């Protein structure tokens, strides 16, 4: 008992770990709520100190202090520290107790954030500095503009009634977003397709059957179990000859959170759309999309629709032809047949499929290849450190070192699906990057520059798991996913700015996918595959002929894939360009919203909206078009590398210096033009996809 009484909440003191990494091994569930409440109390004290400062407001005593996530000693901000850990784990390693705590804390945290942003005396100081500031560097000016605009966009200019209504809107939206995610996770994990008749495994590759046998054991069942996790769902839909079972899987996946259960998300979606519309209109915007797009490269609703409509015009005719080529000469053709017949045609045309490549894409070799690519481009190196605490045994931690041998970052890698983990793949961070001041009470200056605090970045994915007799063998699509998230990680790890709120991936939303989608290009480059792709048993390199077929088939179904993404963008914009109350039937509205980009017939009961985390709970509301916007940028950027060599160190260094290290310190188009020398065009994308001939 005496030892227990001496225990200090690990969030309350310096971590005293290597690179100040999170001591996951010391954190208990009960630590979170205590740290949340103490963090809020300290935040309130900090706010009081700022507004009661008798000195005239300046950039240094107001803006930096408001933005700073640090305590009085310049070390850390408790609320930021605990929030980062808790909400990252809520996505990667949650349980019922954490879900309940999230429900409890969400309105409290939203109220606290509103208390700060709607504090009139605090805003008056920020406003004064915005009007009367010393000469600022471009980065300081960006911080000031972001700070002022952040208050305004959070309701600082509203009257008392407007502020009260804004509080209601944001608190309700926060709770509903959380409920949306929790409902989706529960429904995804609840579904299993349990097979006991071996005949029903017909067509499935050994890797899928072995994984299903392992899943059955995990679910304490005999036979084989298939789930909606991508490594299970995708192979089943691609290879299973059991059309009725494919239909069962497809309908389970595409009707998530639409059933008459506690996890139904239909009304939540309708309400979220209305809450965001009302919030935007309260702040003086016609629609939520207008509110969001003020700080986007696209600039306006018109700019987004121009992109999406241009893509429909360029790609849809070919997408229609692609689907027509898939249809069997006899029998029906429904959405659950698409992956199956697509695989058959690809095999016939190019003699290639995902299973042919798996033996050459063993996870540890892929890791070596992806890390080796970063070494070749940027000179950085990776060293696994098993002494760094992790939040689950599946997670690996790496120290990352720059070309000169100096410490650059910590990288966590969490590769495989499990019960408490959201589907999909994402990059996040446990610590940002910033440059300390030697004396936290004095302004920045050449004589007050302290330590460059380096970031802790995490890659979270749901890749194929190892089985009892085989290592994790990936598909090429999974390698692309790895490269995509690793691109985000590089953006985070190369961060080199003074202020944490401007570092790494803290950029305009339609610029953030450039580094990630850029990296995907390497997945089909022979020079890259030659560095790591070798048979997991024999060590024989991937045959040149196989790589040639990969290259030849890279544009297979590319127009259909483009239309799928454009459809998601159109659906997103349809919801968030509404200027009047949304009362429509969600399923019917969805089908009309994206009809322009649809190539396959739509089924009456299916619904994407109720599981569309990106636009309902993931920050992409009125921003899903960003993936296609960034695709134009990355194709244009990779064309520069192709001209100079895909491993060209000088080009890579310019990409790092102009884009990856700059975060949100300048307008993204300025950064891009600094890298390339001109604005991007869509030509490189159209040529790469074979839509426009060279």
XYZ file of C-alpha atoms in Angstrom:
694
model
C 0.000 0.000 0.000
C 2.849 2.398 0.775
C 4.314 1.944 -2.711
C 0.878 2.509 -4.289
C 0.467 5.761 -2.325
C 3.772 7.011 -3.676
C 2.788 6.416 -7.284
C 2.565 9.589 -9.363
C 0.384 9.822 -12.428
C 2.950 9.491 -15.262
C 1.337 12.382 -17.152
C 2.124 14.721 -14.228
C 5.906 14.560 -14.413
C 8.685 14.397 -16.994
C 8.570 11.014 -18.677
C 12.308 10.471 -18.144
C 12.389 8.081 -21.080
C 14.634 7.927 -24.119
C 13.712 10.918 -26.327
C 10.839 11.619 -23.887
C 8.705 8.901 -25.497
C 5.351 8.036 -23.927
C 5.798 5.522 -21.063
C 2.958 3.276 -22.202
C 4.100 0.612 -19.746
C 3.428 2.939 -16.793
C 0.085 4.425 -17.842
C -3.137 3.069 -16.347
C -6.699 3.652 -17.450
C -7.476 5.694 -14.333
C -4.601 8.083 -15.132
C -6.429 9.591 -18.097
C -9.390 11.246 -16.406
C -7.254 12.622 -13.589
C -4.814 14.101 -16.116
C -7.617 15.511 -18.272
C -9.153 17.387 -15.345
C -5.821 18.654 -14.018
C -4.830 19.691 -17.544
C -8.004 21.735 -17.894
C -7.318 23.403 -14.538
C -3.771 24.318 -15.596
C -5.035 25.604 -18.941
C -7.466 27.887 -17.135
C -4.656 29.212 -14.943
C -2.554 29.908 -18.038
C -5.426 31.799 -19.662
C -5.865 33.891 -16.526
C -2.155 34.757 -16.518
C -2.311 35.916 -20.130
C -5.398 38.109 -19.768
C -4.211 39.575 -16.470
C -0.756 40.429 -17.770
C -0.433 44.191 -17.136
C 1.988 44.606 -20.044
C 0.782 45.770 -23.443
C -0.085 42.760 -25.634
C 2.746 41.744 -27.956
C 3.459 38.865 -30.278
C 5.848 37.394 -27.710
C 3.750 37.735 -24.553
C 0.431 36.839 -26.146
C 0.492 34.985 -29.484
C 3.365 32.661 -28.662
C 1.964 32.011 -25.209
C -1.546 31.295 -26.545
C -0.109 28.942 -29.173
C 2.452 27.288 -26.888
C 1.569 23.803 -25.685
C 4.051 24.094 -22.821
C 3.960 24.680 -19.074
C 5.615 27.500 -17.146
C 9.010 25.891 -17.605
C 8.558 25.435 -21.341
C 8.365 21.652 -20.969
C 4.919 20.406 -21.864
C 1.233 21.173 -21.754
C -0.530 18.545 -19.661
C -3.867 18.666 -21.469
C -2.248 18.351 -24.869
C -0.071 15.520 -23.599
C -2.887 13.367 -22.208
C -5.297 14.164 -25.067
C -2.754 13.053 -27.655
C -2.146 9.700 -26.005
C -5.780 9.010 -25.162
C -7.319 9.803 -28.539
C -4.589 8.007 -30.462
C -5.229 4.900 -28.393
C -8.974 5.322 -28.803
C -8.419 4.594 -32.507
C -5.625 2.031 -32.229
C -6.248 0.114 -28.990
C -9.586 0.890 -27.404
C -11.907 -1.033 -25.100
C -15.296 -0.504 -23.466
C -13.818 1.459 -20.548
C -11.961 3.860 -22.851
C -15.058 4.289 -25.017
C -17.075 5.195 -21.934
C -14.443 7.668 -20.769
C -14.396 9.265 -24.228
C -18.148 9.749 -24.004
C -17.738 11.353 -20.585
C -14.831 13.641 -21.483
C -15.924 14.767 -24.952
C -18.426 17.463 -23.826
C -16.084 18.595 -21.060
C -13.173 19.025 -23.484
C -15.319 20.775 -26.076
C -16.644 23.166 -23.463
C -13.094 23.912 -22.330
C -11.942 24.615 -25.893
C -14.908 26.950 -26.347
C -14.122 28.682 -23.044
C -10.720 29.626 -24.429
C -11.762 30.596 -27.957
C -14.761 32.596 -26.726
C -12.895 34.393 -23.921
C -13.426 38.041 -24.802
C -10.462 39.417 -22.853
C -8.123 36.870 -24.408
C -9.362 37.669 -27.894
C -8.936 41.397 -27.276
C -5.239 40.817 -26.652
C -4.926 38.660 -29.774
C -6.830 41.256 -31.799
C -4.613 44.061 -30.530
C -1.464 42.205 -31.620
C -3.052 41.452 -34.984
C -3.508 45.195 -35.522
C -0.317 46.435 -33.799
C 2.586 44.053 -34.076
C 6.300 44.376 -34.518
C 7.977 43.388 -37.749
C 7.503 39.634 -38.076
C 9.201 36.874 -40.009
C 6.980 35.004 -42.526
C 6.613 32.134 -40.061
C 5.687 34.475 -37.209
C 3.182 36.262 -39.452
C 1.631 32.922 -40.375
C 1.309 32.005 -36.702
C -0.310 35.351 -35.909
C -2.774 35.064 -38.786
C -3.634 31.491 -37.813
C -4.131 32.466 -34.186
C -6.382 35.442 -34.948
C -8.324 33.603 -37.617
C -8.703 30.604 -35.312
C -10.482 32.763 -32.756
C -12.695 34.378 -35.388
C -13.613 31.031 -36.975
C -14.429 29.739 -33.494
C -16.940 32.524 -32.844
C -14.945 35.278 -31.142
C -16.816 38.014 -33.055
C -20.276 36.673 -32.231
C -22.595 38.321 -29.748
C -23.559 36.591 -26.508
C -26.473 34.694 -28.022
C -24.348 33.590 -30.979
C -21.596 32.357 -28.688
C -24.073 30.414 -26.587
C -25.489 28.761 -29.705
C -22.009 27.967 -31.029
C -21.217 26.184 -27.767
C -24.315 24.044 -28.174
C -23.486 23.207 -31.793
C -19.855 22.248 -31.201
C -20.542 20.215 -28.086
C -23.275 18.228 -29.795
C -21.187 17.708 -32.939
C -18.246 16.471 -30.874
C -20.405 13.902 -29.101
C -22.056 12.719 -32.306
C -18.737 12.335 -34.146
C -17.473 10.169 -31.328
C -20.679 8.118 -31.281
C -20.455 7.659 -35.063
C -16.950 6.162 -34.769
C -17.815 3.934 -31.837
C -20.912 2.601 -33.599
C -18.940 1.852 -36.756
C -16.173 0.014 -34.920
C -18.691 -2.132 -33.029
C -20.581 -3.070 -36.202
C -17.427 -3.813 -38.172
C -16.025 -6.073 -35.493
C -19.375 -7.786 -34.782
C -19.771 -9.329 -38.236
C -18.187 -12.688 -39.024
C -18.778 -15.066 -41.911
C -18.333 -18.482 -40.309
C -17.664 -21.333 -42.744
C -17.555 -24.986 -41.704
C -17.965 -26.601 -45.126
C -14.587 -26.729 -46.867
C -16.304 -26.679 -50.264
C -17.322 -23.092 -49.590
C -13.649 -22.105 -49.630
C -13.487 -22.800 -53.359
C -11.347 -20.344 -55.278
C -9.712 -18.813 -52.214
C -5.911 -18.760 -52.135
C -4.025 -20.573 -49.387
C -3.101 -17.290 -47.703
C -6.765 -16.353 -47.264
C -7.736 -19.833 -46.034
C -4.874 -19.947 -43.527
C -5.737 -16.480 -42.216
C -9.394 -17.510 -41.894
C -8.415 -20.609 -39.915
C -6.380 -18.423 -37.563
C -9.312 -16.008 -37.237
C -11.609 -18.908 -36.356
C -9.339 -19.820 -33.460
C -9.316 -16.189 -32.311
C -13.143 -16.253 -32.360
C -13.180 -19.651 -30.612
C -14.882 -21.338 -33.559
C -14.262 -24.396 -35.684
C -13.542 -24.033 -39.386
C -12.881 -20.655 -40.952
C -13.891 -17.093 -40.147
C -13.899 -14.123 -42.522
C -14.359 -10.566 -41.267
C -14.796 -7.084 -42.680
C -11.157 -6.204 -41.970
C -9.503 -5.455 -45.297
C -6.957 -8.349 -45.263
C -9.912 -10.752 -44.886
C -12.643 -9.008 -46.885
C -10.661 -8.087 -50.000
C -9.302 -11.564 -50.863
C -12.722 -13.109 -50.247
C -14.446 -10.710 -52.639
C -11.686 -11.172 -55.210
C -11.320 -14.955 -55.282
C -14.343 -16.721 -53.781
C -16.418 -18.617 -56.339
C -19.332 -18.673 -53.870
C -21.432 -15.862 -55.284
C -24.050 -16.035 -52.533
C -21.341 -15.661 -49.881
C -19.746 -12.775 -51.784
C -23.145 -11.121 -51.744
C -23.435 -11.722 -47.997
C -20.036 -10.146 -47.352
C -20.716 -7.225 -49.684
C -24.079 -6.429 -48.138
C -22.655 -6.656 -44.628
C -19.893 -4.228 -45.578
C -22.120 -1.812 -47.452
C -25.009 -1.624 -45.004
C -22.970 -0.960 -41.864
C -24.801 1.177 -39.293
C -28.054 1.258 -41.274
C -29.909 -1.454 -39.364
C -32.489 -1.017 -36.642
C -29.980 -1.347 -33.810
C -28.252 0.883 -31.283
C -25.399 1.307 -33.793
C -27.554 2.928 -36.486
C -25.761 6.058 -37.778
C -28.446 7.434 -40.125
C -29.831 10.071 -37.800
C -26.342 10.916 -36.519
C -25.237 11.696 -40.079
C -28.285 13.853 -40.759
C -27.738 15.748 -37.541
C -23.998 16.259 -38.124
C -24.672 17.769 -41.548
C -27.178 20.179 -40.029
C -24.976 21.099 -37.084
C -22.091 21.977 -39.384
C -24.341 23.931 -41.734
C -25.767 25.944 -38.854
C -22.301 26.573 -37.397
C -21.060 27.923 -40.742
C -24.098 30.152 -41.169
C -23.744 31.422 -37.611
C -20.226 32.521 -38.574
C -21.406 34.290 -41.720
C -20.925 31.654 -44.420
C -23.588 30.385 -46.775
C -22.629 26.721 -46.367
C -20.201 24.603 -44.378
C -18.180 24.033 -47.561
C -17.731 27.802 -47.948
C -16.500 27.944 -44.345
C -14.015 25.095 -44.855
C -12.688 26.090 -48.265
C -11.573 29.534 -47.164
C -8.298 27.882 -46.142
C -7.826 25.368 -48.943
C -5.847 25.412 -52.161
C -9.081 24.826 -54.094
C -10.262 28.180 -52.751
C -13.998 27.783 -53.293
C -16.865 25.406 -53.936
C -16.560 26.306 -57.598
C -12.890 25.289 -57.556
C -13.716 21.868 -56.108
C -16.507 21.182 -58.564
C -14.290 22.308 -61.434
C -11.794 19.597 -60.485
C -14.408 16.877 -59.915
C -16.328 17.689 -63.107
C -13.141 17.747 -65.176
C -12.276 14.297 -63.845
C -15.750 12.960 -64.663
C -15.437 14.300 -68.202
C -11.958 12.848 -68.670
C -12.361 9.467 -66.975
C -16.009 8.344 -66.992
C -16.217 7.206 -70.631
C -13.256 4.894 -70.085
C -14.637 3.773 -66.699
C -17.869 2.677 -68.418
C -15.862 0.715 -70.979
C -13.781 -0.884 -68.219
C -16.863 -2.191 -66.430
C -18.460 -3.394 -69.681
C -15.342 -5.457 -70.379
C -15.750 -7.204 -67.012
C -19.285 -8.444 -67.504
C -19.655 -12.180 -68.173
C -21.348 -13.225 -71.398
C -24.046 -14.973 -69.377
C -25.543 -14.406 -65.979
C -25.985 -11.427 -63.731
C -23.390 -8.840 -62.834
C -23.790 -7.091 -59.496
C -21.420 -5.034 -57.323
C -20.301 -8.144 -55.399
C -19.129 -9.574 -58.737
C -16.900 -6.652 -59.687
C -13.724 -7.622 -57.811
C -14.147 -11.275 -58.824
C -14.448 -10.620 -62.558
C -11.931 -7.802 -62.433
C -9.388 -10.285 -61.102
C -10.263 -12.786 -63.841
C -9.818 -10.223 -66.625
C -6.571 -8.881 -65.175
C -5.220 -12.415 -64.973
C -6.260 -13.064 -68.573
C -4.836 -9.810 -69.965
C -1.644 -9.514 -67.966
C -1.176 -12.891 -66.293
C -0.899 -11.225 -62.906
C -2.790 -11.101 -59.647
C -2.161 -10.199 -56.023
C -1.369 -13.781 -54.956
C 1.466 -14.097 -57.465
C 3.177 -11.164 -55.798
C 2.620 -12.066 -52.137
C 5.591 -14.471 -51.814
C 7.895 -11.630 -52.891
C 6.381 -9.066 -50.522
C 7.097 -10.427 -47.050
C 6.488 -7.706 -44.476
C 9.972 -7.506 -42.967
C 11.478 -7.200 -46.452
C 8.921 -4.550 -47.359
C 9.857 -2.625 -44.215
C 13.509 -2.832 -45.253
C 12.568 -1.669 -48.740
C 10.485 1.298 -47.612
C 13.037 2.381 -45.008
C 15.794 1.823 -47.567
C 13.972 4.096 -50.014
C 14.074 6.888 -47.436
C 17.760 6.188 -46.888
C 18.476 6.377 -50.598
C 16.465 9.562 -51.105
C 17.278 11.466 -47.928
C 20.123 9.635 -46.193
C 18.069 8.860 -43.061
C 18.369 5.521 -41.257
C 16.136 3.462 -38.942
C 17.058 1.362 -35.918
C 14.517 -0.716 -34.024
C 14.735 -0.143 -30.274
C 12.922 -2.744 -28.196
C 13.489 -0.716 -25.032
C 11.081 1.996 -26.201
C 7.693 1.273 -24.556
C 4.792 0.459 -26.910
C 1.034 0.233 -26.360
C 0.598 -3.278 -27.802
C 2.979 -6.192 -28.466
C 2.302 -5.866 -32.226
C 3.825 -2.381 -32.271
C 7.481 -1.807 -33.160
C 9.423 1.331 -32.266
C 12.299 2.748 -34.299
C 14.788 5.511 -33.717
C 15.325 7.532 -36.886
C 18.637 9.261 -37.613
C 19.423 11.964 -40.151
C 22.106 11.729 -42.816
C 24.668 13.297 -40.473
C 23.915 10.731 -37.767
C 21.917 13.093 -35.556
C 18.666 11.946 -33.968
C 15.674 12.852 -36.160
C 12.523 11.179 -34.780
C 10.868 8.165 -33.191
C 8.665 6.072 -35.474
C 6.059 3.586 -34.202
C 4.767 0.949 -36.640
C 1.488 -0.848 -35.880
C 0.798 -3.168 -38.811
C -2.047 -5.632 -38.160
C -5.806 -5.598 -37.402
C -7.172 -6.559 -33.967
C -10.324 -6.229 -31.940
C -9.864 -2.739 -30.478
C -8.472 -1.100 -33.614
C -10.306 0.971 -36.215
C -10.178 -0.216 -39.810
C -8.122 1.548 -42.457
C -4.689 3.105 -42.163
C -3.446 6.408 -40.817
C -0.455 8.348 -39.572
C -0.561 10.227 -36.303
C 1.869 11.662 -33.765
C 2.574 11.373 -30.059
C 4.831 14.429 -30.057
C 5.155 17.255 -32.534
C 8.248 19.214 -33.524
C 9.201 22.680 -32.345
C 12.251 24.735 -31.403
C 12.491 25.606 -27.743
C 13.502 28.935 -26.301
C 16.412 28.707 -23.874
C 14.523 31.036 -21.566
C 10.802 30.400 -21.855
C 10.047 33.832 -20.409
C 11.998 35.708 -23.082
C 11.117 36.181 -26.762
C 12.695 34.218 -29.577
C 15.905 35.666 -30.915
C 19.303 34.554 -32.125
C 20.503 34.422 -28.519
C 17.462 32.508 -27.236
C 17.267 29.496 -29.567
C 17.202 26.229 -27.680
C 16.709 22.565 -28.455
C 15.016 21.378 -31.646
C 12.428 19.021 -30.144
C 11.985 16.124 -32.540
C 8.692 14.389 -33.359
C 7.308 10.976 -32.405
C 5.310 9.644 -35.348
C 3.057 6.584 -35.569
C 1.980 4.503 -38.571
C -1.215 2.526 -37.945
C -2.342 0.036 -40.586
C -4.389 -3.122 -41.053
C -2.109 -5.287 -43.194
C -2.229 -9.050 -43.723
C -1.266 -10.903 -40.554
C 1.232 -13.767 -40.326
C -0.195 -17.268 -39.905
C 1.130 -20.256 -37.971
C 3.367 -21.384 -40.831
C 3.822 -18.234 -42.953
C 5.092 -14.714 -42.299
C 2.963 -11.716 -43.230
C 2.867 -11.742 -47.033
C 1.430 -8.526 -48.462
C -0.387 -7.610 -51.619
C 1.005 -4.857 -53.812
C -1.971 -2.747 -52.721
C -0.888 -3.134 -49.118
C 2.634 -2.058 -50.061
C 1.092 1.060 -51.620
C -0.825 1.674 -48.384
C 2.419 1.363 -46.423
C 4.158 3.801 -48.767
C 1.217 6.212 -48.511
C 1.271 6.369 -44.717
C 5.055 6.447 -44.726
C 4.852 9.573 -46.895
C 2.800 11.202 -44.153
C 5.385 9.985 -41.643
C 8.223 11.620 -43.584
C 6.239 14.856 -43.608
C 6.051 14.587 -39.824
C 9.622 13.428 -39.210
C 11.251 16.072 -41.414
C 9.368 18.897 -39.713
C 11.699 21.802 -38.950
C 9.755 24.862 -37.832
C 9.812 27.103 -34.779
C 6.215 26.543 -33.794
C 4.580 23.171 -33.231
C 1.204 24.269 -34.595
C 2.855 24.974 -37.975
C 5.053 21.870 -38.153
C 4.775 18.596 -40.033
C 1.340 17.752 -41.385
C -0.244 20.940 -39.971
C -0.896 22.216 -43.487
C -3.924 23.068 -45.579
C -6.060 19.940 -45.942
C -5.791 19.611 -49.720
C -1.992 19.792 -49.476
C -1.554 17.175 -46.751
C -1.972 14.201 -49.117
C 0.810 15.306 -51.488
C 3.705 13.642 -49.605
C 1.707 10.454 -49.010
C 0.363 9.946 -52.520
C 3.730 10.907 -53.960
C 5.335 7.912 -52.241
C 2.828 5.473 -53.761
C 4.481 5.995 -57.149
C 7.459 3.894 -56.095
C 5.369 0.733 -55.642
C 5.483 -0.062 -59.362
C 9.009 1.136 -60.100
C 11.406 -1.693 -60.987
C 14.371 0.155 -59.478
C 12.563 0.212 -56.144
C 11.174 -3.334 -56.236
C 14.632 -4.664 -57.082
C 15.911 -3.381 -53.731
C 13.758 -5.679 -51.569
C 11.215 -7.851 -53.427
C 12.473 -11.424 -53.038
C 10.785 -14.784 -52.437
C 10.312 -15.353 -48.726
C 11.451 -18.998 -48.995
C 14.184 -19.002 -51.627
C 15.442 -15.422 -51.535
C 15.112 -15.260 -55.321
C 14.405 -11.707 -56.509
C 11.065 -10.891 -58.083
C 11.458 -11.857 -61.761
C 11.863 -9.039 -64.236
C 8.983 -10.458 -66.254
C 6.673 -10.212 -63.241
C 7.706 -6.608 -62.670
C 7.122 -5.904 -66.351
C 3.582 -7.260 -66.010
C 3.042 -5.101 -62.912
C 4.076 -2.048 -64.885
C 1.951 -3.032 -67.852
C -1.135 -3.552 -65.679
C -0.758 -0.460 -63.513
C -3.590 1.374 -65.286
C -5.976 -1.586 -65.198
C -9.370 -0.238 -64.012
C -7.744 3.135 -63.300
C -10.705 5.085 -64.664
C -13.172 3.136 -62.522
C -11.004 3.765 -59.448
C -10.912 7.463 -60.282
C -14.696 7.613 -60.597
C -15.055 5.876 -57.247
C -12.991 8.576 -55.545
C -14.769 11.344 -57.445
C -18.108 9.870 -56.345
C -17.007 10.119 -52.715
C -15.966 13.720 -53.327
C -19.323 14.551 -54.905
C -21.198 12.967 -51.991
C -19.155 14.967 -49.502
C -19.772 18.231 -51.341
C -23.489 17.491 -51.731
C -23.888 17.281 -47.962
C -21.804 20.299 -47.090
C -22.980 22.698 -49.805
C -26.527 22.538 -48.455
C -27.747 25.981 -47.425
C -31.051 24.815 -45.987
C -31.926 22.207 -43.390
C -31.122 18.648 -44.390
C -34.241 16.537 -43.916
C -33.805 14.113 -46.825
C -33.707 10.359 -46.663
C -29.955 9.729 -46.324
C -29.837 6.675 -48.592
C -31.859 8.330 -51.357
C -29.883 11.572 -51.076
C -26.608 9.666 -51.374
C -27.650 7.905 -54.556
C -28.617 11.151 -56.256
C -25.574 13.084 -54.991
C -22.944 10.933 -56.676
C -24.972 9.678 -59.629
C -22.858 11.682 -62.082
C -19.802 9.540 -61.293
C -21.578 6.192 -60.891
C -20.612 3.432 -63.283
C -22.197 0.438 -61.548
C -25.942 0.223 -60.754
C -26.817 1.342 -57.225
C -28.525 -1.052 -54.829
C -31.505 0.154 -52.833
C -30.305 -0.780 -49.343
C -26.597 0.016 -49.487
C -25.212 3.167 -47.895
C -21.746 4.682 -47.729
C -22.682 7.730 -45.656
C -23.276 5.829 -42.412
C -19.726 4.453 -42.497
C -18.002 7.393 -44.210
C -15.732 8.246 -41.288
C -13.651 10.700 -43.303
C -16.494 13.188 -43.735
C -18.539 12.447 -40.626
C -15.918 11.974 -37.927
C -12.469 12.256 -39.466
C -11.910 15.896 -40.396
C -12.529 15.558 -44.148
C -15.987 17.184 -44.165
C -16.065 19.301 -47.355
C -12.544 18.060 -47.954
C -12.660 14.572 -49.453
C -11.847 16.016 -52.876
C -8.366 16.546 -51.399
C -7.267 13.074 -52.479
C -7.844 13.887 -56.140
C -6.472 17.405 -55.731
C -3.297 15.993 -54.206
C -3.106 13.342 -56.938
C -2.709 16.120 -59.482
C 0.093 17.578 -57.351
C 1.916 14.301 -56.717
C 1.791 13.161 -60.356
C 3.219 16.523 -61.340
C 5.899 16.286 -58.638
C 6.869 12.693 -59.464
C 7.303 13.700 -63.100
C 10.111 15.969 -61.857
C 11.771 12.979 -60.174
C 11.321 10.873 -63.319
C 13.182 13.476 -65.336
C 16.148 13.487 -62.967
C 15.972 9.876 -61.730
C 13.560 8.484 -59.139
C 16.348 8.218 -56.544
C 17.976 11.545 -57.386
C 19.289 12.899 -54.088
C 19.334 16.550 -55.191
C 15.695 16.475 -56.270
C 14.757 14.668 -53.058
C 16.633 17.208 -50.961
C 14.777 20.031 -52.700
C 11.480 18.213 -52.045
C 12.445 17.903 -48.389
C 13.582 21.503 -47.996
C 10.762 23.126 -49.979
C 7.836 20.979 -48.859
C 8.439 18.241 -46.269
C 10.233 20.354 -43.678
C 8.161 23.530 -44.024
C 4.835 22.370 -42.607
C 2.254 25.147 -42.725
C 4.663 28.061 -42.482
C 3.729 29.409 -45.929
C 0.979 29.138 -48.523
C 1.259 25.633 -50.028
C 1.257 26.880 -53.612
C 4.260 29.043 -52.766
C 6.018 25.976 -51.365
C 5.130 23.845 -54.386
C 6.294 26.446 -56.892
C 9.523 26.783 -54.939
C 10.088 23.050 -55.438
C 9.073 22.761 -59.079
C 9.499 26.279 -60.389
C 5.934 26.486 -61.690
C 2.352 25.666 -60.749
C 1.164 22.079 -61.219
C -0.936 20.955 -64.173
C -3.224 17.944 -64.604
C -1.275 16.744 -67.652
C 1.104 14.473 -65.734
C -1.802 12.624 -64.098
C -3.691 12.175 -67.369
C -0.551 10.881 -69.079
C 0.335 8.512 -66.240
C -3.186 7.057 -66.289
C -3.163 6.659 -70.069
C -6.097 9.040 -70.484
C -3.952 11.501 -72.399
C -1.369 10.178 -74.808
C 2.217 11.391 -74.499
